[in-house]
Amino acid sequence: MKKLTLPQENSSLFIMKKEIHIFFTALMFFTRIPCPKWVNHDPGYLRKSSKYFPLVGILVGSIGAAVFYGSSYIFSTEISLLLSMFSTIYTTGAFHEDGFADVCDGFGGGWTKEKILLIMKDSRLGTYGTIGILLMLAIKFAALQEIEVGFIPLVIISGHSLSRFIATTLIFTHPYVRDTEDSKAKPAAKSMSLTMLFISGFFGIVPLVFFMNPWIFITLVPACVSKIFLASKFKKWIGGQTGDCAGAVQQLSEVVFYLSIIALWKYIW
């Protein structure tokens, strides 16, 4: 009688199960989407999950796109966009928006590395964070309104995936600077290999292919510039990045992508 054996660590089945676990770890950490009970915040898997951030973005963006598409049969474009934005914020628990607001507060009110990091860790929302996140959401809403209705679902999905890839490049290029071990985001924001970056790039860029126009890839340039701009500030003031910094890059590059789409259609497309 043949014995039942467990998959070996180098077998394709074992590798596939491990990658599925890593993906679900990313999904659990960055969204409220229900995951299997055997998934947890294991630091080892969380450290490798950054390569799947853009894939999580595709799922989150797809939820937003589906809500917009369904709502548009009943409500106006404006209401449908607001419902779409609400659905993605609810799905992620405002994870990245919170990071952007914390960065606004920290860099707006802090003048030393220690003070900036202390303010960003504070759960209370300050003046800079309130103004920053309100303006960010307003620009996002206004920009999506300018886009042709038929393209909005694809633009939303692409914006969420591409912006998360841009955020992972910050993890790749800049060291994690918090010394505390109690940060839940530390394993995900601490390190990233070149292979993981390529995987992240694939999932981040692949939705752009569905625009069926090579000009769309020009939007990568301003998105990368927005990351370089913020990264230079992070490097200057705190010497690297934190999870909040990655969230801020995600939010800014998403909005820059939407604005780039508008510019493309106005002057080139």
mmCIF file with all atom_site columns, C-alpha atoms in Angstrom, residues 3-204:
data_model
loop_
_atom_site.group_PDB
_atom_site.id
_atom_site.type_symbol
_atom_site.label_atom_id
_atom_site.label_alt_id
_atom_site.label_comp_id
_atom_site.label_asym_id
_atom_site.label_entity_id
_atom_site.label_seq_id
_atom_site.pdbx_PDB_ins_code
_atom_site.Cartn_x
_atom_site.Cartn_y
_atom_site.Cartn_z
_atom_site.occupancy
_atom_site.B_iso_or_equiv
_atom_site.pdbx_formal_charge
_atom_site.auth_seq_id
_atom_site.auth_comp_id
_atom_site.auth_asym_id
_atom_site.auth_atom_id
_atom_site.pdbx_PDB_model_num
ATOM 1   C CA . LYS A 1 3   ? 2.202   5.735  1.894   1.00 0.00 ? 3   LYS A CA 1
ATOM 2   C CA . LEU A 1 4   ? 0.821   9.238  2.003   1.00 0.00 ? 4   LEU A CA 1
ATOM 3   C CA . THR A 1 5   ? 3.704   11.715 2.000   1.00 0.00 ? 5   THR A CA 1
ATOM 4   C CA . LEU A 1 6   ? 3.795   15.434 2.592   1.00 0.00 ? 6   LEU A CA 1
ATOM 5   C CA . PRO A 1 7   ? 4.941   17.681 -0.258  1.00 0.00 ? 7   PRO A CA 1
ATOM 6   C CA . GLN A 1 8   ? 8.666   18.363 -0.251  1.00 0.00 ? 8   GLN A CA 1
ATOM 7   C CA . GLU A 1 9   ? 9.868   21.932 0.210   1.00 0.00 ? 9   GLU A CA 1
ATOM 8   C CA . ASN A 1 10  ? 11.237  22.068 -3.331  1.00 0.00 ? 10  ASN A CA 1
ATOM 9   C CA . SER A 1 11  ? 8.151   20.520 -4.938  1.00 0.00 ? 11  SER A CA 1
ATOM 10  C CA . SER A 1 12  ? 5.859   22.626 -7.118  1.00 0.00 ? 12  SER A CA 1
ATOM 11  C CA . LEU A 1 13  ? 2.864   21.808 -4.893  1.00 0.00 ? 13  LEU A CA 1
ATOM 12  C CA . PHE A 1 14  ? 4.645   23.004 -1.766  1.00 0.00 ? 14  PHE A CA 1
ATOM 13  C CA . ILE A 1 15  ? 5.806   26.200 -3.484  1.00 0.00 ? 15  ILE A CA 1
ATOM 14  C CA . MET A 1 16  ? 2.296   26.890 -4.792  1.00 0.00 ? 16  MET A CA 1
ATOM 15  C CA . LYS A 1 17  ? 0.739   26.411 -1.342  1.00 0.00 ? 17  LYS A CA 1
ATOM 16  C CA . LYS A 1 18  ? 3.373   28.677 0.179   1.00 0.00 ? 18  LYS A CA 1
ATOM 17  C CA . GLU A 1 19  ? 2.742   31.424 -2.382  1.00 0.00 ? 19  GLU A CA 1
ATOM 18  C CA . ILE A 1 20  ? -1.005  31.175 -1.816  1.00 0.00 ? 20  ILE A CA 1
ATOM 19  C CA . HIS A 1 21  ? -0.381  31.574 1.906   1.00 0.00 ? 21  HIS A CA 1
ATOM 20  C CA . ILE A 1 22  ? 1.817   34.614 1.265   1.00 0.00 ? 22  ILE A CA 1
ATOM 21  C CA . PHE A 1 23  ? -0.838  36.180 -0.968  1.00 0.00 ? 23  PHE A CA 1
ATOM 22  C CA . PHE A 1 24  ? -3.583  35.625 1.605   1.00 0.00 ? 24  PHE A CA 1
ATOM 23  C CA . THR A 1 25  ? -1.291  37.139 4.225   1.00 0.00 ? 25  THR A CA 1
ATOM 24  C CA . ALA A 1 26  ? -1.059  40.302 2.117   1.00 0.00 ? 26  ALA A CA 1
ATOM 25  C CA . LEU A 1 27  ? -4.822  40.255 1.568   1.00 0.00 ? 27  LEU A CA 1
ATOM 26  C CA . MET A 1 28  ? -5.493  39.902 5.298   1.00 0.00 ? 28  MET A CA 1
ATOM 27  C CA . PHE A 1 29  ? -3.014  42.624 6.264   1.00 0.00 ? 29  PHE A CA 1
ATOM 28  C CA . PHE A 1 30  ? -4.076  45.257 3.728   1.00 0.00 ? 30  PHE A CA 1
ATOM 29  C CA . THR A 1 31  ? -7.833  44.640 3.431   1.00 0.00 ? 31  THR A CA 1
ATOM 30  C CA . ARG A 1 32  ? -10.913 43.548 5.325   1.00 0.00 ? 32  ARG A CA 1
ATOM 31  C CA . ILE A 1 33  ? -11.629 40.811 2.784   1.00 0.00 ? 33  ILE A CA 1
ATOM 32  C CA . PRO A 1 34  ? -12.262 37.519 4.675   1.00 0.00 ? 34  PRO A CA 1
ATOM 33  C CA . CYS A 1 35  ? -9.399  35.021 4.454   1.00 0.00 ? 35  CYS A CA 1
ATOM 34  C CA . PRO A 1 36  ? -9.117  31.338 5.438   1.00 0.00 ? 36  PRO A CA 1
ATOM 35  C CA . LYS A 1 37  ? -8.713  30.715 9.177   1.00 0.00 ? 37  LYS A CA 1
ATOM 36  C CA . TRP A 1 38  ? -5.247  29.230 8.687   1.00 0.00 ? 38  TRP A CA 1
ATOM 37  C CA . VAL A 1 39  ? -3.918  32.596 7.482   1.00 0.00 ? 39  VAL A CA 1
ATOM 38  C CA . ASN A 1 40  ? -2.285  34.814 10.116  1.00 0.00 ? 40  ASN A CA 1
ATOM 39  C CA . HIS A 1 41  ? 0.146   37.724 10.374  1.00 0.00 ? 41  HIS A CA 1
ATOM 40  C CA . ASP A 1 42  ? 3.182   35.481 10.379  1.00 0.00 ? 42  ASP A CA 1
ATOM 41  C CA . PRO A 1 43  ? 6.213   37.829 10.039  1.00 0.00 ? 43  PRO A CA 1
ATOM 42  C CA . GLY A 1 44  ? 7.949   35.418 7.673   1.00 0.00 ? 44  GLY A CA 1
ATOM 43  C CA . TYR A 1 45  ? 5.079   35.402 5.198   1.00 0.00 ? 45  TYR A CA 1
ATOM 44  C CA . LEU A 1 46  ? 4.320   39.079 5.741   1.00 0.00 ? 46  LEU A CA 1
ATOM 45  C CA . ARG A 1 47  ? 7.920   39.935 4.872   1.00 0.00 ? 47  ARG A CA 1
ATOM 46  C CA . LYS A 1 48  ? 7.483   38.226 1.492   1.00 0.00 ? 48  LYS A CA 1
ATOM 47  C CA . SER A 1 49  ? 3.963   39.523 0.844   1.00 0.00 ? 49  SER A CA 1
ATOM 48  C CA . SER A 1 50  ? 4.980   42.900 -0.598  1.00 0.00 ? 50  SER A CA 1
ATOM 49  C CA . LYS A 1 51  ? 5.326   41.338 -4.059  1.00 0.00 ? 51  LYS A CA 1
ATOM 50  C CA . TYR A 1 52  ? 1.570   40.770 -4.049  1.00 0.00 ? 52  TYR A CA 1
ATOM 51  C CA . PHE A 1 53  ? 0.569   44.314 -2.999  1.00 0.00 ? 53  PHE A CA 1
ATOM 52  C CA . PRO A 1 54  ? -0.370  45.273 -6.595  1.00 0.00 ? 54  PRO A CA 1
ATOM 53  C CA . LEU A 1 55  ? -2.415  42.069 -6.957  1.00 0.00 ? 55  LEU A CA 1
ATOM 54  C CA . VAL A 1 56  ? -4.286  43.079 -3.815  1.00 0.00 ? 56  VAL A CA 1
ATOM 55  C CA . GLY A 1 57  ? -4.699  46.454 -5.520  1.00 0.00 ? 57  GLY A CA 1
ATOM 56  C CA . ILE A 1 58  ? -6.284  44.759 -8.535  1.00 0.00 ? 58  ILE A CA 1
ATOM 57  C CA . LEU A 1 59  ? -8.825  43.101 -6.243  1.00 0.00 ? 59  LEU A CA 1
ATOM 58  C CA . VAL A 1 60  ? -9.554  46.314 -4.337  1.00 0.00 ? 60  VAL A CA 1
ATOM 59  C CA . GLY A 1 61  ? -9.791  48.281 -7.578  1.00 0.00 ? 61  GLY A CA 1
ATOM 60  C CA . SER A 1 62  ? -12.091 45.640 -9.060  1.00 0.00 ? 62  SER A CA 1
ATOM 61  C CA . ILE A 1 63  ? -14.445 46.061 -6.109  1.00 0.00 ? 63  ILE A CA 1
ATOM 62  C CA . GLY A 1 64  ? -14.458 49.810 -6.677  1.00 0.00 ? 64  GLY A CA 1
ATOM 63  C CA . ALA A 1 65  ? -14.945 49.344 -10.419 1.00 0.00 ? 65  ALA A CA 1
ATOM 64  C CA . ALA A 1 66  ? -17.822 46.906 -9.871  1.00 0.00 ? 66  ALA A CA 1
ATOM 65  C CA . VAL A 1 67  ? -19.550 49.275 -7.454  1.00 0.00 ? 67  VAL A CA 1
ATOM 66  C CA . PHE A 1 68  ? -19.178 52.148 -9.911  1.00 0.00 ? 68  PHE A CA 1
ATOM 67  C CA . TYR A 1 69  ? -20.430 50.062 -12.838 1.00 0.00 ? 69  TYR A CA 1
ATOM 68  C CA . GLY A 1 70  ? -23.446 48.766 -10.942 1.00 0.00 ? 70  GLY A CA 1
ATOM 69  C CA . SER A 1 71  ? -24.305 52.118 -9.377  1.00 0.00 ? 71  SER A CA 1
ATOM 70  C CA . SER A 1 72  ? -24.103 53.934 -12.694 1.00 0.00 ? 72  SER A CA 1
ATOM 71  C CA . TYR A 1 73  ? -27.293 52.164 -13.837 1.00 0.00 ? 73  TYR A CA 1
ATOM 72  C CA . ILE A 1 74  ? -29.180 53.861 -10.994 1.00 0.00 ? 74  ILE A CA 1
ATOM 73  C CA . PHE A 1 75  ? -27.297 56.974 -9.947  1.00 0.00 ? 75  PHE A CA 1
ATOM 74  C CA . SER A 1 76  ? -25.352 59.789 -11.546 1.00 0.00 ? 76  SER A CA 1
ATOM 75  C CA . THR A 1 77  ? -21.648 59.496 -12.313 1.00 0.00 ? 77  THR A CA 1
ATOM 76  C CA . GLU A 1 78  ? -20.821 61.669 -9.303  1.00 0.00 ? 78  GLU A CA 1
ATOM 77  C CA . ILE A 1 79  ? -22.757 59.513 -6.839  1.00 0.00 ? 79  ILE A CA 1
ATOM 78  C CA . SER A 1 80  ? -21.402 56.329 -8.421  1.00 0.00 ? 80  SER A CA 1
ATOM 79  C CA . LEU A 1 81  ? -17.839 57.605 -8.006  1.00 0.00 ? 81  LEU A CA 1
ATOM 80  C CA . LEU A 1 82  ? -18.431 58.477 -4.359  1.00 0.00 ? 82  LEU A CA 1
ATOM 81  C CA . LEU A 1 83  ? -19.889 55.015 -3.719  1.00 0.00 ? 83  LEU A CA 1
ATOM 82  C CA . SER A 1 84  ? -16.909 53.480 -5.520  1.00 0.00 ? 84  SER A CA 1
ATOM 83  C CA . MET A 1 85  ? -14.443 55.467 -3.406  1.00 0.00 ? 85  MET A CA 1
ATOM 84  C CA . PHE A 1 86  ? -16.338 54.514 -0.248  1.00 0.00 ? 86  PHE A CA 1
ATOM 85  C CA . SER A 1 87  ? -16.214 50.829 -1.191  1.00 0.00 ? 87  SER A CA 1
ATOM 86  C CA . THR A 1 88  ? -12.429 50.806 -1.690  1.00 0.00 ? 88  THR A CA 1
ATOM 87  C CA . ILE A 1 89  ? -11.808 52.776 1.505   1.00 0.00 ? 89  ILE A CA 1
ATOM 88  C CA . TYR A 1 90  ? -14.052 50.410 3.447   1.00 0.00 ? 90  TYR A CA 1
ATOM 89  C CA . THR A 1 91  ? -12.371 47.372 1.874   1.00 0.00 ? 91  THR A CA 1
ATOM 90  C CA . THR A 1 92  ? -8.915  48.515 2.980   1.00 0.00 ? 92  THR A CA 1
ATOM 91  C CA . GLY A 1 93  ? -10.023 50.081 6.262   1.00 0.00 ? 93  GLY A CA 1
ATOM 92  C CA . ALA A 1 94  ? -8.574  53.388 5.011   1.00 0.00 ? 94  ALA A CA 1
ATOM 93  C CA . PHE A 1 95  ? -5.149  51.787 5.473   1.00 0.00 ? 95  PHE A CA 1
ATOM 94  C CA . HIS A 1 96  ? -3.287  53.895 2.911   1.00 0.00 ? 96  HIS A CA 1
ATOM 95  C CA . GLU A 1 97  ? -5.334  57.038 3.503   1.00 0.00 ? 97  GLU A CA 1
ATOM 96  C CA . ASP A 1 98  ? -4.378  56.839 7.172   1.00 0.00 ? 98  ASP A CA 1
ATOM 97  C CA . GLY A 1 99  ? -0.711  56.543 6.207   1.00 0.00 ? 99  GLY A CA 1
ATOM 98  C CA . PHE A 1 100 ? -0.952  59.597 3.961   1.00 0.00 ? 100 PHE A CA 1
ATOM 99  C CA . ALA A 1 101 ? -2.627  61.622 6.738   1.00 0.00 ? 101 ALA A CA 1
ATOM 100 C CA . ASP A 1 102 ? 0.035   60.532 9.248   1.00 0.00 ? 102 ASP A CA 1
ATOM 101 C CA . VAL A 1 103 ? 2.786   61.638 6.874   1.00 0.00 ? 103 VAL A CA 1
ATOM 102 C CA . CYS A 1 104 ? 1.095   65.019 6.417   1.00 0.00 ? 104 CYS A CA 1
ATOM 103 C CA . ASP A 1 105 ? 0.930   65.460 10.187  1.00 0.00 ? 105 ASP A CA 1
ATOM 104 C CA . GLY A 1 106 ? 4.451   64.184 10.805  1.00 0.00 ? 106 GLY A CA 1
ATOM 105 C CA . PHE A 1 107 ? 6.265   66.170 8.151   1.00 0.00 ? 107 PHE A CA 1
ATOM 106 C CA . GLY A 1 108 ? 4.021   69.177 8.595   1.00 0.00 ? 108 GLY A CA 1
ATOM 107 C CA . GLY A 1 109 ? 4.482   69.458 12.353  1.00 0.00 ? 109 GLY A CA 1
ATOM 108 C CA . GLY A 1 110 ? 7.836   67.791 13.050  1.00 0.00 ? 110 GLY A CA 1
ATOM 109 C CA . TRP A 1 111 ? 11.291  69.307 12.635  1.00 0.00 ? 111 TRP A CA 1
ATOM 110 C CA . THR A 1 112 ? 13.470  66.390 13.742  1.00 0.00 ? 112 THR A CA 1
ATOM 111 C CA . LYS A 1 113 ? 13.489  62.704 12.869  1.00 0.00 ? 113 LYS A CA 1
ATOM 112 C CA . GLU A 1 114 ? 12.384  61.733 16.359  1.00 0.00 ? 114 GLU A CA 1
ATOM 113 C CA . LYS A 1 115 ? 9.528   64.249 16.406  1.00 0.00 ? 115 LYS A CA 1
ATOM 114 C CA . ILE A 1 116 ? 8.310   63.303 12.922  1.00 0.00 ? 116 ILE A CA 1
ATOM 115 C CA . LEU A 1 117 ? 8.252   59.594 13.763  1.00 0.00 ? 117 LEU A CA 1
ATOM 116 C CA . LEU A 1 118 ? 6.517   60.304 17.071  1.00 0.00 ? 118 LEU A CA 1
ATOM 117 C CA . ILE A 1 119 ? 3.783   62.369 15.403  1.00 0.00 ? 119 ILE A CA 1
ATOM 118 C CA . MET A 1 120 ? 3.241   59.761 12.690  1.00 0.00 ? 120 MET A CA 1
ATOM 119 C CA . LYS A 1 121 ? 2.789   57.080 15.331  1.00 0.00 ? 121 LYS A CA 1
ATOM 120 C CA . ASP A 1 122 ? 0.134   59.139 17.142  1.00 0.00 ? 122 ASP A CA 1
ATOM 121 C CA . SER A 1 123 ? -3.323  57.771 16.332  1.00 0.00 ? 123 SER A CA 1
ATOM 122 C CA . ARG A 1 124 ? -4.889  61.230 16.565  1.00 0.00 ? 124 ARG A CA 1
ATOM 123 C CA . LEU A 1 125 ? -5.480  63.184 13.350  1.00 0.00 ? 125 LEU A CA 1
ATOM 124 C CA . GLY A 1 126 ? -4.030  66.691 13.229  1.00 0.00 ? 126 GLY A CA 1
ATOM 125 C CA . THR A 1 127 ? -4.624  69.770 11.108  1.00 0.00 ? 127 THR A CA 1
ATOM 126 C CA . TYR A 1 128 ? -2.100  68.852 8.412   1.00 0.00 ? 128 TYR A CA 1
ATOM 127 C CA . GLY A 1 129 ? -3.462  65.335 8.118   1.00 0.00 ? 129 GLY A CA 1
ATOM 128 C CA . THR A 1 130 ? -7.080  66.503 7.947   1.00 0.00 ? 130 THR A CA 1
ATOM 129 C CA . ILE A 1 131 ? -6.393  69.077 5.250   1.00 0.00 ? 131 ILE A CA 1
ATOM 130 C CA . GLY A 1 132 ? -4.123  66.709 3.329   1.00 0.00 ? 132 GLY A CA 1
ATOM 131 C CA . ILE A 1 133 ? -6.509  63.761 3.164   1.00 0.00 ? 133 ILE A CA 1
ATOM 132 C CA . LEU A 1 134 ? -9.526  65.945 2.340   1.00 0.00 ? 134 LEU A CA 1
ATOM 133 C CA . LEU A 1 135 ? -7.671  67.566 -0.552  1.00 0.00 ? 135 LEU A CA 1
ATOM 134 C CA . MET A 1 136 ? -6.366  64.192 -1.735  1.00 0.00 ? 136 MET A CA 1
ATOM 135 C CA . LEU A 1 137 ? -9.840  62.656 -1.812  1.00 0.00 ? 137 LEU A CA 1
ATOM 136 C CA . ALA A 1 138 ? -11.297 65.766 -3.463  1.00 0.00 ? 138 ALA A CA 1
ATOM 137 C CA . ILE A 1 139 ? -8.685  65.718 -6.234  1.00 0.00 ? 139 ILE A CA 1
ATOM 138 C CA . LYS A 1 140 ? -9.207  61.982 -6.734  1.00 0.00 ? 140 LYS A CA 1
ATOM 139 C CA . PHE A 1 141 ? -12.962 62.469 -7.073  1.00 0.00 ? 141 PHE A CA 1
ATOM 140 C CA . ALA A 1 142 ? -12.628 65.471 -9.394  1.00 0.00 ? 142 ALA A CA 1
ATOM 141 C CA . ALA A 1 143 ? -10.045 63.722 -11.582 1.00 0.00 ? 143 ALA A CA 1
ATOM 142 C CA . LEU A 1 144 ? -12.159 60.595 -12.040 1.00 0.00 ? 144 LEU A CA 1
ATOM 143 C CA . GLN A 1 145 ? -15.084 62.814 -13.048 1.00 0.00 ? 145 GLN A CA 1
ATOM 144 C CA . GLU A 1 146 ? -13.012 64.129 -15.955 1.00 0.00 ? 146 GLU A CA 1
ATOM 145 C CA . ILE A 1 147 ? -12.401 60.654 -17.378 1.00 0.00 ? 147 ILE A CA 1
ATOM 146 C CA . GLU A 1 148 ? -14.676 59.165 -20.029 1.00 0.00 ? 148 GLU A CA 1
ATOM 147 C CA . VAL A 1 149 ? -17.307 57.090 -18.222 1.00 0.00 ? 149 VAL A CA 1
ATOM 148 C CA . GLY A 1 150 ? -16.663 53.916 -20.199 1.00 0.00 ? 150 GLY A CA 1
ATOM 149 C CA . PHE A 1 151 ? -13.006 53.890 -19.126 1.00 0.00 ? 151 PHE A CA 1
ATOM 150 C CA . ILE A 1 152 ? -13.529 54.667 -15.443 1.00 0.00 ? 152 ILE A CA 1
ATOM 151 C CA . PRO A 1 153 ? -13.684 51.022 -14.213 1.00 0.00 ? 153 PRO A CA 1
ATOM 152 C CA . LEU A 1 154 ? -10.397 50.148 -15.934 1.00 0.00 ? 154 LEU A CA 1
ATOM 153 C CA . VAL A 1 155 ? -8.802  53.397 -14.748 1.00 0.00 ? 155 VAL A CA 1
ATOM 154 C CA . ILE A 1 156 ? -9.797  52.623 -11.151 1.00 0.00 ? 156 ILE A CA 1
ATOM 155 C CA . ILE A 1 157 ? -8.343  49.111 -11.294 1.00 0.00 ? 157 ILE A CA 1
ATOM 156 C CA . SER A 1 158 ? -5.152  50.351 -12.943 1.00 0.00 ? 158 SER A CA 1
ATOM 157 C CA . GLY A 1 159 ? -4.781  53.193 -10.461 1.00 0.00 ? 159 GLY A CA 1
ATOM 158 C CA . HIS A 1 160 ? -4.983  50.856 -7.490  1.00 0.00 ? 160 HIS A CA 1
ATOM 159 C CA . SER A 1 161 ? -2.564  48.292 -8.909  1.00 0.00 ? 161 SER A CA 1
ATOM 160 C CA . LEU A 1 162 ? 0.014   50.710 -10.334 1.00 0.00 ? 162 LEU A CA 1
ATOM 161 C CA . SER A 1 163 ? 0.107   52.896 -7.227  1.00 0.00 ? 163 SER A CA 1
ATOM 162 C CA . ARG A 1 164 ? 0.791   49.884 -5.009  1.00 0.00 ? 164 ARG A CA 1
ATOM 163 C CA . PHE A 1 165 ? 3.668   48.874 -7.261  1.00 0.00 ? 165 PHE A CA 1
ATOM 164 C CA . ILE A 1 166 ? 5.093   52.386 -6.974  1.00 0.00 ? 166 ILE A CA 1
ATOM 165 C CA . ALA A 1 167 ? 4.792   52.071 -3.185  1.00 0.00 ? 167 ALA A CA 1
ATOM 166 C CA . THR A 1 168 ? 6.761   48.801 -3.217  1.00 0.00 ? 168 THR A CA 1
ATOM 167 C CA . THR A 1 169 ? 9.616   50.530 -5.050  1.00 0.00 ? 169 THR A CA 1
ATOM 168 C CA . LEU A 1 170 ? 9.977   52.742 -1.972  1.00 0.00 ? 170 LEU A CA 1
ATOM 169 C CA . ILE A 1 171 ? 10.403  49.614 0.153   1.00 0.00 ? 171 ILE A CA 1
ATOM 170 C CA . PHE A 1 172 ? 13.052  48.396 -2.293  1.00 0.00 ? 172 PHE A CA 1
ATOM 171 C CA . THR A 1 173 ? 15.056  51.624 -2.476  1.00 0.00 ? 173 THR A CA 1
ATOM 172 C CA . HIS A 1 174 ? 14.807  52.996 1.073   1.00 0.00 ? 174 HIS A CA 1
ATOM 173 C CA . PRO A 1 175 ? 15.524  51.336 4.435   1.00 0.00 ? 175 PRO A CA 1
ATOM 174 C CA . TYR A 1 176 ? 12.945  50.970 7.164   1.00 0.00 ? 176 TYR A CA 1
ATOM 175 C CA . VAL A 1 177 ? 13.763  53.447 9.923   1.00 0.00 ? 177 VAL A CA 1
ATOM 176 C CA . ARG A 1 178 ? 11.567  52.667 12.909  1.00 0.00 ? 178 ARG A CA 1
ATOM 177 C CA . ASP A 1 179 ? 13.496  50.988 15.716  1.00 0.00 ? 179 ASP A CA 1
ATOM 178 C CA . THR A 1 180 ? 10.438  49.759 17.603  1.00 0.00 ? 180 THR A CA 1
ATOM 179 C CA . GLU A 1 181 ? 9.562   46.093 17.252  1.00 0.00 ? 181 GLU A CA 1
ATOM 180 C CA . ASP A 1 182 ? 5.845   46.630 17.932  1.00 0.00 ? 182 ASP A CA 1
ATOM 181 C CA . SER A 1 183 ? 5.072   48.028 14.490  1.00 0.00 ? 183 SER A CA 1
ATOM 182 C CA . LYS A 1 184 ? 2.735   45.640 12.669  1.00 0.00 ? 184 LYS A CA 1
ATOM 183 C CA . ALA A 1 185 ? 3.836   47.033 9.297   1.00 0.00 ? 185 ALA A CA 1
ATOM 184 C CA . LYS A 1 186 ? 7.548   46.478 9.942   1.00 0.00 ? 186 LYS A CA 1
ATOM 185 C CA . PRO A 1 187 ? 7.892   42.990 8.345   1.00 0.00 ? 187 PRO A CA 1
ATOM 186 C CA . ALA A 1 188 ? 6.091   44.131 5.181   1.00 0.00 ? 188 ALA A CA 1
ATOM 187 C CA . ALA A 1 189 ? 7.998   47.410 4.905   1.00 0.00 ? 189 ALA A CA 1
ATOM 188 C CA . LYS A 1 190 ? 11.428  46.235 5.993   1.00 0.00 ? 190 LYS A CA 1
ATOM 189 C CA . SER A 1 191 ? 12.948  44.539 2.955   1.00 0.00 ? 191 SER A CA 1
ATOM 190 C CA . MET A 1 192 ? 12.302  43.531 -0.641  1.00 0.00 ? 192 MET A CA 1
ATOM 191 C CA . SER A 1 193 ? 14.365  41.517 -3.110  1.00 0.00 ? 193 SER A CA 1
ATOM 192 C CA . LEU A 1 194 ? 14.801  42.301 -6.796  1.00 0.00 ? 194 LEU A CA 1
ATOM 193 C CA . THR A 1 195 ? 12.766  39.214 -7.737  1.00 0.00 ? 195 THR A CA 1
ATOM 194 C CA . MET A 1 196 ? 9.912   40.373 -5.514  1.00 0.00 ? 196 MET A CA 1
ATOM 195 C CA . LEU A 1 197 ? 10.092  43.797 -7.146  1.00 0.00 ? 197 LEU A CA 1
ATOM 196 C CA . PHE A 1 198 ? 9.753   42.281 -10.625 1.00 0.00 ? 198 PHE A CA 1
ATOM 197 C CA . ILE A 1 199 ? 6.730   40.237 -9.535  1.00 0.00 ? 199 ILE A CA 1
ATOM 198 C CA . SER A 1 200 ? 5.201   43.347 -8.008  1.00 0.00 ? 200 SER A CA 1
ATOM 199 C CA . GLY A 1 201 ? 5.887   45.268 -11.223 1.00 0.00 ? 201 GLY A CA 1
ATOM 200 C CA . PHE A 1 202 ? 4.146   42.628 -13.320 1.00 0.00 ? 202 PHE A CA 1
ATOM 201 C CA . PHE A 1 203 ? 0.933   42.776 -11.299 1.00 0.00 ? 203 PHE A CA 1
ATOM 202 C CA . GLY A 1 204 ? 1.159   46.555 -11.054 1.00 0.00 ? 204 GLY A CA 1
#
